[in-house]
Short mmCIF file of C-alpha atoms in Angstrom, two decimals:
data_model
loop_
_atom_site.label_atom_id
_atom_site.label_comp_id
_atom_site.label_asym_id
_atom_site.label_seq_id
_atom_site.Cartn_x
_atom_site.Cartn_y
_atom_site.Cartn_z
CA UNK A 17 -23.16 119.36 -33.01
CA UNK A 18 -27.09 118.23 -34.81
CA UNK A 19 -29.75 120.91 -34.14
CA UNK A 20 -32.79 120.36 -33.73
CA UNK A 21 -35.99 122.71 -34.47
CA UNK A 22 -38.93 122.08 -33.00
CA UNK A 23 -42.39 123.91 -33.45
CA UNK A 24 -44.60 123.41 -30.80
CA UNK A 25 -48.78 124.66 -32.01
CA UNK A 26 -51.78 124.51 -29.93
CA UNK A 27 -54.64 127.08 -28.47
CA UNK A 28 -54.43 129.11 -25.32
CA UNK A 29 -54.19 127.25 -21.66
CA UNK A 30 -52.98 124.15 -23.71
CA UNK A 31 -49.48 124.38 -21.82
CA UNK A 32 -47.89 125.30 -25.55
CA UNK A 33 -45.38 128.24 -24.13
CA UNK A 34 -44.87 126.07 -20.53
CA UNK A 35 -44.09 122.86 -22.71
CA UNK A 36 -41.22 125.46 -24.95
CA UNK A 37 -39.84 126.63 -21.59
CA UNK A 38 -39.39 123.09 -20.03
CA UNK A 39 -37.72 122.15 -23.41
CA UNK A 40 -35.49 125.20 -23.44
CA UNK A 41 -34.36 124.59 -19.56
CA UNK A 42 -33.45 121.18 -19.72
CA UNK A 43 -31.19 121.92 -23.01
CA UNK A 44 -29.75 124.48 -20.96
CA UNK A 45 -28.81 122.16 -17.72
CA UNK A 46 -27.95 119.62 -20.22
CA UNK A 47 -25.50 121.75 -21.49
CA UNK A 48 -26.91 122.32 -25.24
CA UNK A 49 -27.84 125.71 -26.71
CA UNK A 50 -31.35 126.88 -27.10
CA UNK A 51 -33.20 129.42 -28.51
CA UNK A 52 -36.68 129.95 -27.84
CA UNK A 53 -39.60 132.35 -29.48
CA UNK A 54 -43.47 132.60 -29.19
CA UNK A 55 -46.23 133.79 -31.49
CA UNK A 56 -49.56 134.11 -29.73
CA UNK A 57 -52.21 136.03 -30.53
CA UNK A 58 -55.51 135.95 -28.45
CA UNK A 59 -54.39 133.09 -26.54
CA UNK A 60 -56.72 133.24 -23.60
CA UNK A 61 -59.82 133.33 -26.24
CA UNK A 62 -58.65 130.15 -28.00
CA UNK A 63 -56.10 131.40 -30.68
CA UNK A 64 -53.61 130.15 -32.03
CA UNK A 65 -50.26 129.74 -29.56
CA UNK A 66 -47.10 128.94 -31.78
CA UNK A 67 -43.58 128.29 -29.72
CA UNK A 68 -40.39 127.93 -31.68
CA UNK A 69 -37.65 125.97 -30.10
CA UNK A 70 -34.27 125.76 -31.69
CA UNK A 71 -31.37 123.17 -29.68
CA UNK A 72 -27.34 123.03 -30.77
CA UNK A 73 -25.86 125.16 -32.94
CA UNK A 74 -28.20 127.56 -34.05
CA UNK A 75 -28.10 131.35 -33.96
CA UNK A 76 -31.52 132.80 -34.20
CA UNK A 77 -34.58 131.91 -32.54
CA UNK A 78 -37.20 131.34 -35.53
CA UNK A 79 -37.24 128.08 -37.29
CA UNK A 80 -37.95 127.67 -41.23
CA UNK A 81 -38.62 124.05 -41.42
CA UNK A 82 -39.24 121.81 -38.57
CA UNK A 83 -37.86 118.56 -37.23
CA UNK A 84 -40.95 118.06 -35.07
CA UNK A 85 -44.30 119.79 -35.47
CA UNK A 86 -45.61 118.88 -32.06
CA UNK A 87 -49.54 119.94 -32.45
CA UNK A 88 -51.58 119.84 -29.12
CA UNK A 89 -54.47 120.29 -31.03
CA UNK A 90 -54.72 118.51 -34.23
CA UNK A 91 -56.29 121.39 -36.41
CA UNK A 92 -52.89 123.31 -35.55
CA UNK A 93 -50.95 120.97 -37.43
CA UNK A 94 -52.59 122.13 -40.54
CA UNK A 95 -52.34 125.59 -39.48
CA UNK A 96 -48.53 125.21 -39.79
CA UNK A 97 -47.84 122.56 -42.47
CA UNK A 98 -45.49 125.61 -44.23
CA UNK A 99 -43.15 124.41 -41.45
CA UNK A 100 -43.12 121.12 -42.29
CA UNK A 101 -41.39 119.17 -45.43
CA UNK A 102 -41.17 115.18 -46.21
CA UNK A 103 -38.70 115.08 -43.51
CA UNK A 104 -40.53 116.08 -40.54
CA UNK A 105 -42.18 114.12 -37.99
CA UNK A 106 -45.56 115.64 -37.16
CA UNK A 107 -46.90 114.36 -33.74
CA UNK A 108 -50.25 115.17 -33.59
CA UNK A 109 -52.40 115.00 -30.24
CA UNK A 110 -55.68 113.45 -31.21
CA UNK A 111 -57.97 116.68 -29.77
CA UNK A 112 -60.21 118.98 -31.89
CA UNK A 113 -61.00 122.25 -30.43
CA UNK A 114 -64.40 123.56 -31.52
CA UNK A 115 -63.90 127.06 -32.52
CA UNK A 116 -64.52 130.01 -30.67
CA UNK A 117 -66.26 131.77 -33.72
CA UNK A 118 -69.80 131.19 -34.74
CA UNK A 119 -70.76 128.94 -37.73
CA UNK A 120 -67.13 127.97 -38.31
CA UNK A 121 -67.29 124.62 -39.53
CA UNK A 122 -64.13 122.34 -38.06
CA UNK A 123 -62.46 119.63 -39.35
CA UNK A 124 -62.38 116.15 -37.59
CA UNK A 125 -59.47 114.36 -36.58
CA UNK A 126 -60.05 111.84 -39.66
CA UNK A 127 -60.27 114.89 -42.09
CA UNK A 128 -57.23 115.97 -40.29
CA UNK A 129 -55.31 112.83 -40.56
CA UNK A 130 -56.39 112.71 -44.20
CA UNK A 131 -54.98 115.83 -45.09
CA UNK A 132 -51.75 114.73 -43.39
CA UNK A 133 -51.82 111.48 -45.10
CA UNK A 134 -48.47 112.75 -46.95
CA UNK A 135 -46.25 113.60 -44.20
CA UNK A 136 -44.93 111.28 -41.35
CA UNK A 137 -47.24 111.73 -38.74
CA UNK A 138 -47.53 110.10 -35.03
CA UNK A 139 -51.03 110.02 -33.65
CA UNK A 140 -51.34 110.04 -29.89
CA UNK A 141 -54.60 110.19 -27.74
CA UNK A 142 -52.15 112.37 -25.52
CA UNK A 143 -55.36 113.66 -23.82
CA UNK A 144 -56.81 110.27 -22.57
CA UNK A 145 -53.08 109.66 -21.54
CA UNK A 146 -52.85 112.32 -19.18
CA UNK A 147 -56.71 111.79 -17.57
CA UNK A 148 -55.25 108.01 -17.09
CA UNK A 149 -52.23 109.57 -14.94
CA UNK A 150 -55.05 111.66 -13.05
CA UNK A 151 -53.50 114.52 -14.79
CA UNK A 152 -56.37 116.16 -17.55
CA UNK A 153 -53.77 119.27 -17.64
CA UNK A 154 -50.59 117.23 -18.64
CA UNK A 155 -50.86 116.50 -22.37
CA UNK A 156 -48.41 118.84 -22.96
CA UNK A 157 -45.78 116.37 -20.58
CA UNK A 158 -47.72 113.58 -22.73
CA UNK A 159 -46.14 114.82 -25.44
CA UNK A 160 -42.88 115.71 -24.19
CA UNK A 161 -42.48 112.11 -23.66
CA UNK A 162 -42.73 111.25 -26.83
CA UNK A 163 -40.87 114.14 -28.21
CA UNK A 164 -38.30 112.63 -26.24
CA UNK A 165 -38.20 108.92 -27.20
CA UNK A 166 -38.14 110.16 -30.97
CA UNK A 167 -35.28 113.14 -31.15
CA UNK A 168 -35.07 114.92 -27.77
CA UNK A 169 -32.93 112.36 -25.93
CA UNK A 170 -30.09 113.35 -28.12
CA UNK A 171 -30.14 116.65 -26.89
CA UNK A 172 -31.59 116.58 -23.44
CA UNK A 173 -30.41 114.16 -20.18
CA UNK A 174 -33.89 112.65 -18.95
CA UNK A 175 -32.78 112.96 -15.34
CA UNK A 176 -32.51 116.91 -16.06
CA UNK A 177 -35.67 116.92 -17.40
CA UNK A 178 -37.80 114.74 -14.48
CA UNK A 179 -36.07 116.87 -11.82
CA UNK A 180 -38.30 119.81 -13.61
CA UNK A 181 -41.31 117.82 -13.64
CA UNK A 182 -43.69 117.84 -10.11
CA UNK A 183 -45.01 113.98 -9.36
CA UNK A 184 -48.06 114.64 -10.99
CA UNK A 185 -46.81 115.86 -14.71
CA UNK A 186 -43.77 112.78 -13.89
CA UNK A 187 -46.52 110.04 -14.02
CA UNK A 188 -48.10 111.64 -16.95
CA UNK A 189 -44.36 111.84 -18.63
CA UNK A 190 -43.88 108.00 -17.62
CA UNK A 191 -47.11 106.97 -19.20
CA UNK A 192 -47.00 108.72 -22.25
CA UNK A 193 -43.12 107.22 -22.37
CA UNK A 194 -44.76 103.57 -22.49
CA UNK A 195 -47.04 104.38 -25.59
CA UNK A 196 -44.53 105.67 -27.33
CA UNK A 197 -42.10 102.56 -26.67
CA UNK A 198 -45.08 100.41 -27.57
CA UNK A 199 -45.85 102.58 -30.31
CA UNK A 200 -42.06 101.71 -31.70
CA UNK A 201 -41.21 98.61 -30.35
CA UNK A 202 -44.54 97.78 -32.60
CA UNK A 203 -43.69 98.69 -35.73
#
């Protein structure tokens, strides 16, 4: 069977460890392995949340280079660029957190994108998404969906992983699924 490693980065209250669990139980229903570990720090201050996520045959939970880099906030892909090579997909959520520390000065998203201008990276307003679905707290699901129209489908059954999902974070999933099928059927 594939495997497929997945590093999920954002701050604290982003959803980062919720989004890791609801990939996790959905392998598990589906019937796939998965292995799951988190590195937080001072999450409910703003720090850094990391969650590895490891599906098929694996045999330890911590990942050396990622399929996905799924980054809920966009400076956190750069934060963990030694997990990504030329073959990972980086989907990037388009939000900038200002930082919690005094005269740091942050990136924006166009600095960001230009420092990822080498890797393959999928930019998605997943925050504007989620506030369309009347969800603001969903851009993790935002990005679930389109974890799962690029590499989770062949791991996870959809109908396992909607029967997770409340109505709210199920129209947020649905939306996010049509950008990222206009998103491909585009290109």
């Amino acid at each position: 069977m594939e495997k497929l490693n997945i590093l999920i980065a954002g701050v604290g209250g982003q959803g980062v460890i919720t989004l890791g669990k609801i990939i996790a139980q959905s392998a598990l229903i589906s019937g796939v392995k998965a292995l799951v570990a988190e590195t937080h720090g001072l999450a409910q201050r703003g720090g850094a949340v990391n969650v590895h996520v490891r599906l098929g045959e694996v045999y330890s939970p911590l990942i050396r280079k990622a399929d996905l880099l799924v980054a809920l906030e966009a400076t956190e892909a750069l934060r963990n660029l030694s997990y990504a090579d030329e073959n990972t997909m980086i989907i990037l959520n388009e939000r900038v957190e200002k930082s919690v520390l005094p005269k740091i000065r942050m990136l924006s998203l166009e600095e960001i994108k230009d420092r990822l201008r080498e890797y393959k990276v999928l930019s998605v307003n997943a925050d504007k998404i989620a506030v369309q679905g009347g969800n603001p707290r969903g851009t993790n699901i935002v990005m679930l969906s389109v974890m799962m129209e690029l590499k989770l489908s062949k791991f996870i059954k959809e109908d396992v992983l909607l029967s997770l999902l409340d109505e709210r974070n199920r129209k947020v999933y649905l939306l996010g699924k049509q950008f990222i099928k206009g998103w491909l059927y585009a290109k």
